[in-house]
GROMACS .gro file of C-alpha atoms in nm:
model
  211
    1UNK     CA    1  -0.004   1.203  -1.765
    2UNK     CA    2  -0.033   1.223  -1.353
    3UNK     CA    3  -0.066   1.603  -1.364
    4UNK     CA    4  -0.437   1.480  -1.587
    5UNK     CA    5  -0.543   1.313  -1.303
    6UNK     CA    6  -0.407   1.594  -1.036
    7UNK     CA    7  -0.624   1.856  -1.266
    8UNK     CA    8  -0.916   1.658  -1.189
    9UNK     CA    9  -0.938   1.609  -0.840
   10UNK     CA   10  -0.767   1.987  -0.802
   11UNK     CA   11  -1.068   2.111  -0.854
   12UNK     CA   12  -1.218   1.900  -0.562
   13UNK     CA   13  -1.093   2.035  -0.155
   14UNK     CA   14  -0.943   1.790   0.029
   15UNK     CA   15  -1.100   1.530   0.308
   16UNK     CA   16  -0.945   1.454   0.549
   17UNK     CA   17  -1.093   1.062   0.687
   18UNK     CA   18  -0.934   0.876   1.143
   19UNK     CA   19  -0.761   0.558   1.027
   20UNK     CA   20  -0.939   0.264   0.959
   21UNK     CA   21  -1.265   0.462   0.817
   22UNK     CA   22  -1.356   0.224   0.523
   23UNK     CA   23  -1.307   0.488   0.227
   24UNK     CA   24  -1.404   0.213  -0.026
   25UNK     CA   25  -1.618  -0.183   0.029
   26UNK     CA   26  -1.549  -0.475  -0.092
   27UNK     CA   27  -1.795  -0.668  -0.345
   28UNK     CA   28  -2.002  -0.282  -0.386
   29UNK     CA   29  -1.957  -0.066  -0.695
   30UNK     CA   30  -1.760   0.194  -0.560
   31UNK     CA   31  -1.931   0.577  -0.605
   32UNK     CA   32  -1.577   0.804  -0.513
   33UNK     CA   33  -1.250   0.791  -0.643
   34UNK     CA   34  -1.014   0.860  -0.408
   35UNK     CA   35  -0.612   1.074  -0.477
   36UNK     CA   36  -0.450   0.995  -0.137
   37UNK     CA   37  -0.229   1.308  -0.072
   38UNK     CA   38  -0.096   1.230   0.262
   39UNK     CA   39  -0.104   0.947   0.510
   40UNK     CA   40  -0.186   0.553   0.363
   41UNK     CA   41  -0.454   0.319   0.319
   42UNK     CA   42  -0.420  -0.015   0.285
   43UNK     CA   43  -0.567  -0.314   0.057
   44UNK     CA   44  -0.793  -0.630   0.198
   45UNK     CA   45  -0.922  -0.891   0.115
   46UNK     CA   46  -1.053  -1.155   0.333
   47UNK     CA   47  -0.990  -1.509   0.339
   48UNK     CA   48  -1.316  -1.700   0.391
   49UNK     CA   49  -1.284  -1.758   0.759
   50UNK     CA   50  -1.249  -1.355   0.808
   51UNK     CA   51  -0.949  -1.319   0.827
   52UNK     CA   52  -0.751  -1.062   0.669
   53UNK     CA   53  -0.529  -1.038   0.414
   54UNK     CA   54  -0.386  -0.660   0.304
   55UNK     CA   55  -0.286  -0.666  -0.049
   56UNK     CA   56  -0.098  -0.401  -0.108
   57UNK     CA   57  -0.009  -0.017   0.145
   58UNK     CA   58  -0.079   0.259  -0.108
   59UNK     CA   59   0.118   0.587  -0.069
   60UNK     CA   60   0.059   0.971  -0.155
   61UNK     CA   61  -0.005   1.038  -0.473
   62UNK     CA   62  -0.228   0.692  -0.547
   63UNK     CA   63  -0.567   0.739  -0.734
   64UNK     CA   64  -0.802   0.451  -0.660
   65UNK     CA   65  -0.963   0.193  -0.715
   66UNK     CA   66  -0.821   0.138  -1.048
   67UNK     CA   67  -0.969  -0.212  -1.190
   68UNK     CA   68  -1.290  -0.097  -1.144
   69UNK     CA   69  -1.268   0.165  -1.445
   70UNK     CA   70  -1.332  -0.194  -1.662
   71UNK     CA   71  -1.685  -0.273  -1.596
   72UNK     CA   72  -1.660  -0.606  -1.618
   73UNK     CA   73  -1.466  -0.620  -1.276
   74UNK     CA   74  -1.605  -0.612  -0.974
   75UNK     CA   75  -1.435  -0.486  -0.735
   76UNK     CA   76  -1.337  -0.772  -0.406
   77UNK     CA   77  -1.115  -0.472  -0.239
   78UNK     CA   78  -1.144  -0.255   0.117
   79UNK     CA   79  -0.954   0.056   0.051
   80UNK     CA   80  -0.899   0.088   0.497
   81UNK     CA   81  -0.720   0.454   0.603
   82UNK     CA   82  -0.450   0.248   0.786
   83UNK     CA   83  -0.334   0.669   0.971
   84UNK     CA   84  -0.549   0.967   0.942
   85UNK     CA   85  -0.549   1.031   0.553
   86UNK     CA   86  -0.623   1.338   0.380
   87UNK     CA   87  -0.776   1.191  -0.035
   88UNK     CA   88  -0.942   1.439  -0.319
   89UNK     CA   89  -1.260   1.305  -0.448
   90UNK     CA   90  -1.427   1.317  -0.729
   91UNK     CA   91  -1.715   1.112  -0.866
   92UNK     CA   92  -1.643   0.718  -0.966
   93UNK     CA   93  -1.831   0.811  -1.296
   94UNK     CA   94  -1.697   1.069  -1.365
   95UNK     CA   95  -1.312   0.965  -1.309
   96UNK     CA   96  -1.341   0.660  -1.638
   97UNK     CA   97  -1.544   0.908  -1.824
   98UNK     CA   98  -1.238   1.153  -1.749
   99UNK     CA   99  -0.974   0.849  -1.773
  100UNK     CA  100  -1.167   0.646  -2.086
  101UNK     CA  101  -1.235   1.009  -2.311
  102UNK     CA  102  -0.787   1.065  -2.309
  103UNK     CA  103  -0.611   0.767  -2.435
  104UNK     CA  104  -0.290   0.841  -2.371
  105UNK     CA  105  -0.380   0.904  -2.002
  106UNK     CA  106  -0.593   0.575  -2.039
  107UNK     CA  107  -0.234   0.363  -2.170
  108UNK     CA  108  -0.001   0.524  -1.922
  109UNK     CA  109  -0.289   0.388  -1.611
  110UNK     CA  110  -0.268   0.073  -1.811
  111UNK     CA  111   0.107   0.074  -1.843
  112UNK     CA  112   0.126   0.147  -1.425
  113UNK     CA  113  -0.126  -0.137  -1.410
  114UNK     CA  114   0.008  -0.431  -1.592
  115UNK     CA  115   0.372  -0.313  -1.402
  116UNK     CA  116   0.202  -0.335  -1.086
  117UNK     CA  117   0.101  -0.688  -1.191
  118UNK     CA  118   0.377  -0.737  -1.228
  119UNK     CA  119   0.518  -0.629  -0.952
  120UNK     CA  120   0.259  -0.770  -0.768
  121UNK     CA  121   0.371  -1.145  -0.890
  122UNK     CA  122   0.684  -1.156  -0.757
  123UNK     CA  123   0.571  -1.064  -0.429
  124UNK     CA  124   0.330  -1.382  -0.458
  125UNK     CA  125   0.638  -1.585  -0.549
  126UNK     CA  126   0.858  -1.454  -0.283
  127UNK     CA  127   0.547  -1.541  -0.056
  128UNK     CA  128   0.582  -1.874  -0.164
  129UNK     CA  129   0.974  -1.902  -0.197
  130UNK     CA  130   1.144  -1.677   0.045
  131UNK     CA  131   1.181  -1.705   0.422
  132UNK     CA  132   0.947  -1.464   0.663
  133UNK     CA  133   1.257  -1.298   0.778
  134UNK     CA  134   1.306  -1.184   0.407
  135UNK     CA  135   0.949  -1.105   0.372
  136UNK     CA  136   0.995  -0.911   0.672
  137UNK     CA  137   1.320  -0.710   0.504
  138UNK     CA  138   1.168  -0.736   0.209
  139UNK     CA  139   0.825  -0.535   0.293
  140UNK     CA  140   1.036  -0.247   0.542
  141UNK     CA  141   1.234  -0.198   0.243
  142UNK     CA  142   0.903  -0.064   0.059
  143UNK     CA  143   0.839   0.114   0.376
  144UNK     CA  144   1.133   0.340   0.388
  145UNK     CA  145   1.132   0.388   0.089
  146UNK     CA  146   0.805   0.516   0.059
  147UNK     CA  147   0.795   0.634   0.486
  148UNK     CA  148   1.161   0.637   0.610
  149UNK     CA  149   1.345   0.926   0.676
  150UNK     CA  150   1.719   0.931   0.739
  151UNK     CA  151   1.897   1.012   1.106
  152UNK     CA  152   2.220   1.074   1.213
  153UNK     CA  153   2.440   0.721   1.228
  154UNK     CA  154   2.245   0.657   0.857
  155UNK     CA  155   1.943   0.526   1.041
  156UNK     CA  156   1.636   0.523   0.881
  157UNK     CA  157   1.288   0.572   1.040
  158UNK     CA  158   0.975   0.459   0.972
  159UNK     CA  159   0.690   0.758   0.971
  160UNK     CA  160   0.406   0.510   0.913
  161UNK     CA  161   0.274   0.391   1.231
  162UNK     CA  162   0.296  -0.066   1.156
  163UNK     CA  163   0.190  -0.360   1.330
  164UNK     CA  164   0.316  -0.680   1.382
  165UNK     CA  165  -0.043  -0.815   1.304
  166UNK     CA  166  -0.038  -0.620   0.993
  167UNK     CA  167   0.339  -0.721   0.826
  168UNK     CA  168   0.195  -1.061   0.942
  169UNK     CA  169  -0.139  -0.989   0.762
  170UNK     CA  170   0.064  -0.827   0.496
  171UNK     CA  171   0.332  -1.116   0.440
  172UNK     CA  172   0.107  -1.384   0.453
  173UNK     CA  173   0.250  -1.509   0.817
  174UNK     CA  174   0.121  -1.546   1.128
  175UNK     CA  175   0.108  -1.234   1.430
  176UNK     CA  176   0.365  -1.497   1.648
  177UNK     CA  177   0.607  -1.594   1.364
  178UNK     CA  178   0.701  -1.230   1.277
  179UNK     CA  179   0.680  -1.141   1.622
  180UNK     CA  180   0.951  -1.438   1.700
  181UNK     CA  181   1.159  -1.306   1.386
  182UNK     CA  182   1.140  -0.938   1.529
  183UNK     CA  183   1.280  -1.028   1.873
  184UNK     CA  184   1.558  -1.269   1.667
  185UNK     CA  185   1.598  -0.887   1.430
  186UNK     CA  186   1.645  -0.681   1.717
  187UNK     CA  187   1.859  -0.877   1.903
  188UNK     CA  188   2.148  -0.882   1.601
  189UNK     CA  189   2.117  -0.461   1.609
  190UNK     CA  190   1.914  -0.461   1.289
  191UNK     CA  191   1.576  -0.259   1.360
  192UNK     CA  192   1.412  -0.125   1.654
  193UNK     CA  193   1.106   0.045   1.757
  194UNK     CA  194   1.127   0.412   1.874
  195UNK     CA  195   0.850   0.639   2.037
  196UNK     CA  196   0.628   0.321   1.831
  197UNK     CA  197   0.768   0.391   1.526
  198UNK     CA  198   0.992   0.085   1.342
  199UNK     CA  199   1.345   0.216   1.316
  200UNK     CA  200   1.655   0.056   1.074
  201UNK     CA  201   2.008   0.060   1.231
  202UNK     CA  202   2.209  -0.198   1.010
  203UNK     CA  203   2.138  -0.030   0.647
  204UNK     CA  204   2.462  -0.214   0.522
  205UNK     CA  205   2.293  -0.594   0.643
  206UNK     CA  206   1.922  -0.422   0.530
  207UNK     CA  207   2.047  -0.336   0.181
  208UNK     CA  208   2.101  -0.670   0.047
  209UNK     CA  209   1.825  -0.802   0.177
  210UNK     CA  210   1.543  -0.495  -0.087
  211UNK     CA  211   1.228  -0.581  -0.238
   0.00000   0.00000   0.00000
């Protein structure tokens, strides 16, 4: 099914956007649909006090936004380039018509959405029940599975730059708490930074905390 959407988007040349570019603004009807080729996009909301909450980090191969294919659902999310990104884009009306006209494609997207909802509910449970350490390790597991490269000595380097503030926004903790926990993990030889990139050094320990 992904091949069908790739065919749709493949009719258009890729566009490049800088880190920090807002591709879709919250509380607006999307004008374009996107296929993320390279880079990462964060899907975010804001609290009533203006604090950023990262709901999800989209990886290459993602199509977005999807929920508003249903006209009864308004878009509440902001989609912001987390790095420089390369995307293919089509008018959103064309995207929705293309999906809705193909039952198999629509079912495939529905299946993916239900799996995503299930995964999201598990994440909410984790945020409510797990301590910060577990939440950090779970998030790193996700990032490494999509952006990790294995180096010598079985260490893994995350090619996606992510700050302590972004980690905090993703796991529902304060930056100060994340920084303190990070230092503990670093002192235990589990994580490190190398050229601004996260390095996982103790994979045996880490595997016991995968998401």
